[in-house]
Amino acid sequence: MTVTTPQGFRASGVAAGLKASGNDDVAVVVNDGPAAAVAGVFTANRVKAAPVLWSQQVVRGGVVRAVVLNSGGANACTGTLGFQDTHATAEHVAAGLAIGAGEVAVCSTGLIGERLPMDKLLPGVTAALEGLAADGGDAAARAIMTTDTRPKSTVVDGGGWTVGGMAKGAGMLAPAMATMLCVLTTDAVADARTLDVALRAATRLTFDRVDSDGCMSTNDTVLLLASGASGVSPSTHELTEAVTAACRDLCEQLVDDAEGATKKVAIEVTSAASDDDAVEVGRSIARNNLVKTALFGNDPNWGRILAAVGTTAAAFDPDELDVAVNGVWVCRSGSAAEDRSKVDLSGRDVTVRVALHAGTATATIWTNDLSHGYVHENSAYST
Amino acid sequence: MTVTTPQGFRASGVAAGLKASGNDDVAVVVNDGPAAAVAGVFTANRVKAAPVLWSQQVVRGGVVRAVVLNSGGANACTGTLGFQDTHATAEHVAAGLAIGAGEVAVCSTGLIGERLPMDKLLPGVTAALEGLAADGGDAAARAIMTTDTRPKSTVVDGGGWTVGGMAKGAGMLAPAMATMLCVLTTDAVADARTLDVALRAATRLTFDRVDSDGCMSTNDTVLLLASGASGVSPSTHELTEAVTAACRDLCEQLVDDAEGATKKVAIEVTSAASDDDAVEVGRSIARNNLVKTALFGNDPNWGRILAAVGTTAAAFDPDELDVAVNGVWVCRSGSAAEDRSKVDLSGRDVTVRVALHAGTATATIWTNDLSHGYVHENSAYST
């Protein structure tokens, strides 16, 4: 179980016919309370999908009792009519649950630029509402998949209360605020302000540090719903820890299942002058296609890593940079050190460590290699 | 002919054994005067190769009588010893020509992080000096190739004076100041200051707007040498025009021969609030792997283009963006417009036009698609 593991939540997933494959494509998550607090973070992309524009308004109200999600279409770049489709979807959920449309968040994912087939979506939403169940989390996680090869769910035990979550990812995976679609639930007692603090702290260290392919989505949404059903009020710190752990687990699953990836890469930047410097350097390496293709080729090409570091504004002296690949320090003080043939890149997990020798800050960015599979999958997606 | 087309220059290219293939790998270009003015622009990468550090000093002196270039090794991230190798190479050229080492620019290209085999390089330089010829430009252009499939040369007739040039490119091709190795020659009469003005104006509109794979090199160098042998003194404007035309021609050749590319893509950003905005938007599209893979797949995926525009700080309203692919306006006012099936992407040349409706500035960024060939070539380069 996942989003329905915490008390007070029901969920479901059904096939509405939005996907050509016939797989499930509509999910609903309902918060039965007693509370209905919410927080959300959304894509920093300025081209925002209709459901993002809608859900940002809804979350601002601080109360969300239901989230409706669809795969098979992003409802992005669809203009006023697309926004009306999102509104109509929320109204449809609200009518079925006898709540207000302003308490219904909407998330969509899939191809950009096409209207959703409302004649299929709304009957699907009706079916999803009818199928709501206290063990429906797995079905919901499955219904939001696009090119994901498996559903992503998580549960973190807070001690008398729980955080659950589900996410979809795979492509266009480089959030600047949040990434992809993710719904987190908790039965902790917490108001919207506390949830917001916990969620922003968590996403800053997790989703914001995933950079699979450098491409920021129009639809990224992370929602955190609290039912209060456990009756337990954790401290903000405790809640933040649990939400961060849930987000971290989902991020690992996202990077592990990224489109076409053959490597799951952790880029650890150490001895940076600031957190921002460490993140900038890590992201620059993560986005460098020559580094990514080298990793695909099992090539510990530290020269390309240094070239990527050199494009940043971070504090460092080029003659002091150290680089280790899977524990072998192939570069010390900006020049060749240990023999690159000692590096074993045959496994799926890769760790690149870069020491800047400019301070004490550290950050880890998670990314993937750039493979033939990525090119294939993304050159054939819409055609 | 190329760099030797203007009067007053000799050049040569020989095989020193730096390349495993046995192909030519050392080139020399000599300016026989009467003048020896020079200007240069270099990579903005903070991790700079030894020859870049050397040549920056030399160009600062305003006089360059010879350029020695090698492929088969970048001499980057090689520390103090690598710098000594560059210095020794310049001294070797200087001794052979009876000039000062401070009048010899050095350029290297190839794998980062390995010392050059000086026992092969210096005899190669000797042979290159012996082979200097007034028609040696083609040989020189061939000797600086790495993964280039063909040499790149250009000639621009100024009317009584000429600009010639050669360049190598192919990978790590996203300059922020200059790109790759390029030597331009002219027999115009012009001092170092005038050459600098002309060269910076030219590279700003040409090399700085090539972004093939988003990766900035450690070795980018563009040199402009003036012999004054024509006796003609063009105006700064005339010189800038000719140098810009030479650079543009070389850029076209670079993008046409980029690693693994199946498309040569011009991204034209119009009605921007400023030049900087137009360049930022163009570069963001050029670097977006989902746009690049879509183009490889002959998919006019304008949604991905809008998502890339949305990550920039440029002035625009998402609901006013227009996008044309090969002349078909598939997106108007941020939503679907003409049928995407009308777009013919079967050819090698692609034009993406984005109208921001925020001003009158325009810029064109040249890029390539992201293909299986790129992944193959760059996952196997050093292994």
Coordinates of N, CA, C and O in Angstrom, one line a residue, chain A residues 38-162:
Chain A
V38 N -3.4 20.8 3.3 CA -2.6 20.5 2.1 C -1.4 21.5 1.9 O -1.5 22.6 2.4
A39 N -0.4 21.0 1.3 CA 0.7 21.9 0.8 C 1.0 21.4 -0.6 O 0.8 20.2 -0.9
G40 N 1.7 22.2 -1.4 CA 2.1 21.8 -2.7 C 3.2 22.6 -3.2 O 3.4 23.8 -2.9
V41 N 4.1 22.0 -4.1 CA 5.1 22.7 -4.8 C 4.9 22.3 -6.3 O 4.5 21.2 -6.6
F42 N 5.2 23.3 -7.1 CA 4.9 23.1 -8.5 C 6.1 23.5 -9.4 O 7.0 24.1 -8.9
T43 N 6.0 23.1 -10.6 CA 7.1 23.3 -11.6 C 7.5 24.8 -11.6 O 6.6 25.7 -11.5
A44 N 8.8 25.1 -11.8 CA 9.2 26.5 -11.9 C 9.2 26.9 -13.4 O 9.5 28.0 -13.8
N45 N 8.8 25.9 -14.3 CA 8.6 26.2 -15.7 C 7.6 27.3 -15.9 O 6.5 27.2 -15.3
R46 N 7.9 28.3 -16.7 CA 6.9 29.4 -16.8 C 5.8 29.0 -17.8 O 4.8 29.7 -17.9
V47 N 6.1 28.0 -18.6 CA 5.0 27.4 -19.4 C 4.3 26.3 -18.5 O 4.8 25.2 -18.4
K48 N 3.2 26.7 -17.9 CA 2.6 25.8 -16.9 C 1.3 25.2 -17.5 O 0.5 25.9 -18.1
A49 N 1.1 23.9 -17.3 CA -0.1 23.2 -17.8 C -1.3 23.7 -17.0 O -1.2 24.2 -15.9
A50 N -2.5 23.6 -17.6 CA -3.7 24.0 -17.0 C -3.9 23.4 -15.6 O -4.3 24.1 -14.7
P51 N -3.7 22.1 -15.4 CA -3.9 21.6 -14.1 C -2.9 22.2 -13.0 O -3.3 22.2 -11.8
V52 N -1.8 22.6 -13.4 CA -0.8 23.3 -12.5 C -1.4 24.6 -12.1 O -1.5 25.0 -10.9
L53 N -1.9 25.4 -13.1 CA -2.5 26.7 -12.8 C -3.7 26.5 -11.9 O -3.9 27.3 -10.9
W54 N -4.5 25.5 -12.1 CA -5.7 25.2 -11.3 C -5.2 24.8 -9.9 O -5.7 25.4 -8.9
S55 N -4.4 23.9 -9.8 CA -4.0 23.3 -8.4 C -3.3 24.3 -7.6 O -3.4 24.3 -6.3
Q56 N -2.5 25.2 -8.2 CA -1.8 26.3 -7.4 C -2.9 27.1 -6.7 O -2.7 27.4 -5.5
Q57 N -4.0 27.4 -7.4 CA -5.0 28.2 -6.8 C -5.7 27.4 -5.6 O -5.9 27.9 -4.5
V58 N -5.9 26.2 -5.9 CA -6.6 25.3 -4.9 C -5.8 25.2 -3.6 O -6.3 25.3 -2.5
V59 N -4.5 24.9 -3.8 CA -3.6 24.7 -2.7 C -3.5 26.0 -1.9 O -3.3 25.9 -0.6
R60 N -3.5 27.1 -2.5 CA -3.5 28.4 -1.8 C -4.6 28.5 -0.8 O -4.4 29.2 0.2
G61 N -5.7 27.9 -1.0 CA -6.8 27.9 -0.1 C -6.5 27.0 1.1 O -7.2 27.2 2.2
G62 N -5.5 26.1 1.1 CA -5.1 25.4 2.3 C -5.9 24.1 2.5 O -5.6 23.4 3.5
V63 N -7.0 23.8 1.7 CA -7.8 22.7 2.0 C -8.0 21.9 0.7 O -8.4 22.5 -0.3
V64 N -7.6 20.6 0.7 CA -7.8 19.8 -0.5 C -8.4 18.5 0.0 O -7.8 17.8 0.9
R65 N -9.6 18.1 -0.5 CA -10.2 16.8 0.0 C -10.0 15.7 -1.1 O -10.3 14.5 -0.8
A66 N -9.6 16.0 -2.3 CA -9.5 15.0 -3.3 C -8.5 15.5 -4.4 O -8.4 16.7 -4.6
V67 N -7.7 14.5 -4.9 CA -6.8 14.8 -6.0 C -7.2 13.9 -7.2 O -7.4 12.7 -7.0
V68 N -7.5 14.4 -8.4 CA -7.7 13.6 -9.5 C -6.5 13.7 -10.5 O -6.1 14.8 -10.7
L69 N -6.0 12.6 -10.9 CA -4.8 12.5 -11.7 C -5.1 11.7 -13.0 O -5.8 10.7 -13.0
N70 N -4.6 12.2 -14.1 CA -4.6 11.4 -15.3 C -3.3 11.3 -16.0 O -2.5 12.3 -16.0
S71 N -3.0 10.2 -16.6 CA -1.9 10.0 -17.5 C -2.5 10.0 -18.9 O -3.7 10.2 -19.1
G72 N -1.7 10.0 -20.0 CA -2.3 9.9 -21.3 C -2.5 11.3 -21.9 O -3.1 11.4 -23.0
G73 N -2.1 12.3 -21.2 CA -2.2 13.7 -21.8 C -1.9 14.7 -20.7 O -2.4 14.6 -19.6
A74 N -1.0 15.7 -21.0 CA -0.6 16.7 -20.0 C -1.5 17.9 -19.9 O -1.4 18.6 -18.9
N75 N -2.4 18.1 -20.8 CA -3.2 19.3 -20.8 C -2.4 20.5 -20.6 O -2.7 21.4 -19.8
A76 N -1.2 20.6 -21.3 CA -0.3 21.7 -21.3 C -0.4 22.4 -22.7 O -0.5 21.7 -23.7
C77 N -0.3 23.7 -22.7 CA -0.3 24.5 -24.0 C -1.6 24.2 -24.7 O -1.6 23.9 -25.9
T78 N -2.7 24.3 -23.9 CA -4.0 24.0 -24.5 C -4.9 25.2 -24.3 O -6.1 25.1 -24.6
G79 N -4.4 26.3 -23.8 CA -5.1 27.6 -23.8 C -6.3 27.6 -22.9 O -6.4 26.7 -21.9
T80 N -7.2 28.5 -23.1 CA -8.4 28.7 -22.3 C -9.3 27.4 -22.2 O -9.8 27.0 -21.2
L81 N -9.4 26.8 -23.3 CA -10.2 25.6 -23.4 C -9.6 24.4 -22.5 O -10.4 23.7 -21.9
G82 N -8.3 24.3 -22.5 CA -7.7 23.4 -21.7 C -7.9 23.6 -20.2 O -8.2 22.7 -19.4
F83 N -7.9 24.9 -19.8 CA -8.2 25.3 -18.4 C -9.6 24.9 -18.1 O -9.9 24.4 -17.0
Q84 N -10.5 25.2 -19.0 CA -11.9 24.8 -18.8 C -12.1 23.3 -18.6 O -12.9 22.8 -17.8
D85 N -11.3 22.5 -19.3 CA -11.3 21.1 -19.1 C -10.9 20.7 -17.7 O -11.5 19.8 -17.1
T86 N -9.8 21.3 -17.2 CA -9.4 21.0 -15.9 C -10.5 21.4 -14.9 O -10.8 20.6 -13.9
H87 N -11.1 22.6 -15.0 CA -12.1 23.0 -14.2 C -13.3 22.0 -14.2 O -13.8 21.7 -13.1
A88 N -13.7 21.6 -15.3 CA -14.8 20.7 -15.5 C -14.5 19.3 -14.8 O -15.4 18.7 -14.2
T89 N -13.2 18.9 -14.8 CA -12.8 17.7 -14.2 C -13.0 17.8 -12.7 O -13.5 16.9 -12.0
A90 N -12.5 19.0 -12.1 CA -12.6 19.2 -10.7 C -14.1 19.3 -10.3 O -14.5 18.7 -9.2
E91 N -14.9 19.9 -11.1 CA -16.4 20.0 -10.8 C -17.0 18.6 -10.7 O -17.8 18.3 -9.9
H92 N -16.6 17.8 -11.7 CA -17.1 16.4 -11.8 C -16.7 15.6 -10.5 O -17.6 14.9 -9.9
V93 N -15.5 15.7 -10.1 CA -15.1 15.1 -8.8 C -15.9 15.6 -7.6 O -16.4 14.9 -6.8
A94 N -16.0 16.9 -7.6 CA -16.7 17.6 -6.5 C -18.1 17.1 -6.4 O -18.6 16.8 -5.3
A95 N -18.8 17.1 -7.5 CA -20.2 16.6 -7.5 C -20.3 15.2 -7.0 O -21.2 14.9 -6.2
G96 N -19.4 14.3 -7.4 CA -19.4 12.9 -7.0 C -19.2 12.8 -5.5 O -19.7 11.8 -4.9
L97 N -18.4 13.7 -4.9 CA -18.0 13.5 -3.5 C -18.8 14.5 -2.6 O -18.6 14.5 -1.4
A98 N -19.6 15.3 -3.2 CA -20.4 16.3 -2.5 C -19.5 17.3 -1.7 O -19.6 17.5 -0.5
I99 N -18.4 17.7 -2.4 CA -17.5 18.7 -1.8 C -17.4 19.9 -2.8 O -18.1 19.9 -3.9
G100 N -16.6 20.9 -2.5 CA -16.5 22.0 -3.5 C -15.4 21.7 -4.5 O -14.4 21.1 -4.2
A101 N -15.5 22.3 -5.7 CA -14.5 22.1 -6.7 C -13.2 22.7 -6.3 O -12.1 22.3 -6.7
G102 N -13.3 23.8 -5.4 CA -12.1 24.4 -4.9 C -11.3 23.6 -3.9 O -10.3 24.0 -3.4
E103 N -11.8 22.4 -3.6 CA -11.1 21.5 -2.7 C -10.6 20.3 -3.5 O -10.2 19.3 -2.9
V104 N -10.6 20.4 -4.8 CA -10.1 19.3 -5.7 C -8.9 19.7 -6.5 O -9.0 20.6 -7.3
A105 N -7.8 19.1 -6.2 CA -6.6 19.3 -7.0 C -6.6 18.4 -8.2 O -7.1 17.3 -8.2
V106 N -6.0 18.9 -9.3 CA -6.0 18.2 -10.6 C -4.5 18.1 -11.1 O -3.8 19.0 -11.1
C107 N -4.1 16.9 -11.5 CA -2.8 16.6 -12.1 C -2.9 15.9 -13.4 O -3.7 14.9 -13.5
S108 N -2.2 16.3 -14.4 CA -2.2 15.6 -15.7 C -0.7 15.3 -16.1 O 0.2 16.1 -15.8
T109 N -0.5 14.3 -16.9 CA 0.8 14.0 -17.4 C 0.7 13.2 -18.7 O -0.3 12.4 -18.9
G110 N 1.6 13.5 -19.6 CA 1.5 12.9 -21.0 C 2.0 13.9 -22.0 O 2.8 14.8 -21.7
L111 N 1.5 13.7 -23.2 CA 1.9 14.6 -24.3 C 1.5 16.0 -24.1 O 0.3 16.2 -23.7
I112 N 2.4 16.9 -24.4 CA 2.0 18.4 -24.4 C 1.3 18.8 -25.6 O 1.7 18.3 -26.7
G113 N 0.3 19.7 -25.5 CA -0.2 20.4 -26.7 C -1.5 19.8 -27.3 O -1.9 20.3 -28.3
E114 N -2.0 18.8 -26.6 CA -3.3 18.3 -27.1 C -4.4 18.3 -26.0 O -4.1 18.1 -24.8
R115 N -5.6 18.6 -26.5 CA -6.7 18.6 -25.5 C -7.0 17.2 -25.0 O -6.7 16.2 -25.7
L116 N -7.5 17.1 -23.8 CA -7.9 15.8 -23.2 C -9.2 15.4 -23.8 O -10.1 16.3 -24.0
P117 N -9.4 14.1 -24.1 CA -10.8 13.7 -24.6 C -11.7 13.6 -23.4 O -11.8 12.6 -22.7
M118 N -12.5 14.7 -23.2 CA -13.3 14.8 -22.0 C -14.4 13.7 -22.0 O -14.9 13.3 -21.0
D119 N -14.8 13.3 -23.2 CA -15.9 12.3 -23.3 C -15.4 11.0 -22.8 O -16.3 10.1 -22.4
K120 N -14.1 10.8 -22.7 CA -13.6 9.6 -22.1 C -13.2 9.8 -20.6 O -13.4 9.0 -19.7
L121 N -12.6 11.0 -20.4 CA -12.1 11.3 -19.1 C -13.2 11.3 -18.0 O -13.0 10.7 -16.9
L122 N -14.3 12.0 -18.3 CA -15.3 12.2 -17.2 C -15.9 10.9 -16.8 O -16.1 10.6 -15.6
P123 N -16.3 10.0 -17.7 CA -16.8 8.7 -17.3 C -15.8 7.9 -16.5 O -16.1 7.2 -15.6
G124 N -14.5 8.1 -16.9 CA -13.4 7.4 -16.2 C -13.3 7.9 -14.7 O -13.1 7.2 -13.8
V125 N -13.5 9.2 -14.6 CA -13.5 9.8 -13.2 C -14.7 9.2 -12.4 O -14.5 8.9 -11.2
T126 N -15.8 9.1 -13.0 CA -17.0 8.5 -12.3 C -16.6 7.1 -11.9 O -16.9 6.7 -10.7
A127 N -16.0 6.3 -12.8 CA -15.7 4.9 -12.4 C -14.6 4.9 -11.3 O -14.7 4.1 -10.4
A128 N -13.7 5.9 -11.3 CA -12.7 5.9 -10.3 C -13.3 6.3 -8.9 O -12.9 5.7 -7.9
L129 N -14.2 7.2 -9.0 CA -14.9 7.5 -7.7 C -15.7 6.3 -7.1 O -15.7 6.1 -5.9
E130 N -16.3 5.6 -8.0 CA -17.0 4.4 -7.6 C -16.1 3.3 -7.0 O -16.4 2.5 -6.2
G131 N -14.8 3.3 -7.5 CA -13.9 2.3 -7.1 C -13.0 2.7 -5.9 O -12.1 1.9 -5.5
L132 N -13.3 3.8 -5.3 CA -12.4 4.3 -4.2 C -12.4 3.2 -3.1 O -13.4 2.7 -2.7
A133 N -11.2 2.9 -2.6 CA -11.0 1.9 -1.6 C -9.9 2.2 -0.7 O -8.9 2.9 -1.1
A134 N -9.9 1.7 0.6 CA -8.9 2.0 1.5 C -7.6 1.3 1.2 O -6.6 1.5 1.8
D135 N -7.6 0.4 0.2 CA -6.4 -0.3 -0.2 C -6.2 0.0 -1.7 O -5.5 -0.8 -2.4
G136 N -6.6 1.2 -2.2 CA -6.5 1.5 -3.6 C -5.3 2.2 -4.0 O -5.1 2.6 -5.2
G137 N -4.3 2.4 -3.1 CA -3.1 3.1 -3.4 C -2.3 2.6 -4.5 O -1.8 3.3 -5.4
D138 N -2.2 1.2 -4.5 CA -1.4 0.6 -5.6 C -2.0 0.9 -7.0 O -1.3 1.1 -8.0
A139 N -3.3 0.7 -7.0 CA -4.0 1.0 -8.3 C -3.8 2.4 -8.8 O -3.6 2.7 -10.0
A140 N -3.8 3.3 -7.9 CA -3.6 4.7 -8.2 C -2.2 5.0 -8.7 O -2.0 5.7 -9.8
A141 N -1.2 4.4 -8.0 CA 0.2 4.6 -8.5 C 0.4 4.0 -9.9 O 1.2 4.5 -10.6
R142 N -0.4 3.0 -10.2 CA -0.3 2.3 -11.5 C -0.9 3.2 -12.6 O -0.4 3.3 -13.7
A143 N -2.0 3.9 -12.2 CA -2.7 4.6 -13.2 C -2.1 5.9 -13.7 O -2.4 6.5 -14.7
I144 N -1.1 6.4 -12.9 CA -0.4 7.7 -13.3 C 0.9 7.4 -14.0 O 1.6 8.4 -14.4
M145 N 1.2 6.2 -14.3 CA 2.4 5.9 -15.1 C 2.3 6.4 -16.6 O 1.3 6.3 -17.2
T146 N 3.4 6.8 -17.1 CA 3.5 7.1 -18.5 C 4.5 6.1 -19.1 O 4.2 5.0 -19.4
T147 N 5.8 6.6 -19.3 CA 6.8 5.7 -19.8 C 7.5 5.0 -18.6 O 8.4 4.2 -18.8
D148 N 7.0 5.2 -17.4 CA 7.5 4.4 -16.3 C 7.3 3.0 -16.6 O 6.3 2.6 -17.1
T149 N 8.3 2.1 -16.2 CA 8.1 0.7 -16.4 C 7.5 0.0 -15.1 O 7.1 -1.1 -15.2
R150 N 7.5 0.8 -14.0 CA 6.8 0.2 -12.8 C 6.3 1.4 -11.9 O 6.8 2.5 -12.0
P151 N 5.3 1.0 -11.1 CA 4.8 2.1 -10.2 C 5.7 2.4 -9.1 O 6.6 1.6 -8.8
K152 N 5.7 3.6 -8.6 CA 6.6 4.1 -7.5 C 5.7 4.5 -6.3 O 4.9 5.4 -6.4
S153 N 6.0 3.8 -5.2 CA 5.2 4.0 -3.9 C 6.2 4.0 -2.8 O 7.3 3.4 -2.9
T154 N 5.8 4.6 -1.7 CA 6.7 4.6 -0.5 C 5.8 4.7 0.8 O 4.7 5.3 0.7
V155 N 6.4 4.3 1.9 CA 5.7 4.4 3.2 C 6.8 4.7 4.2 O 7.9 4.0 4.2
V156 N 6.6 5.7 5.0 CA 7.6 6.0 6.1 C 6.8 6.0 7.4 O 5.8 6.7 7.5
D157 N 7.3 5.2 8.4 CA 6.6 5.1 9.7 C 7.1 6.2 10.6 O 8.3 6.3 10.9
G158 N 6.2 7.1 11.1 CA 6.6 8.2 12.0 C 6.5 7.8 13.5 O 6.9 8.6 14.3
G159 N 5.9 6.6 13.8 CA 5.7 6.2 15.2 C 4.3 6.7 15.6 O 4.2 7.8 16.2
G160 N 3.3 5.9 15.3 CA 1.9 6.4 15.6 C 1.3 7.1 14.5 O 0.1 7.4 14.5
W161 N 2.1 7.5 13.5 CA 1.5 8.2 12.3 C 2.4 7.8 11.1 O 3.5 7.3 11.3
T162 N 2.0 8.1 9.9 CA 2.6 7.5 8.8 C 2.6 8.5 7.6 O 1.7 9.3 7.5

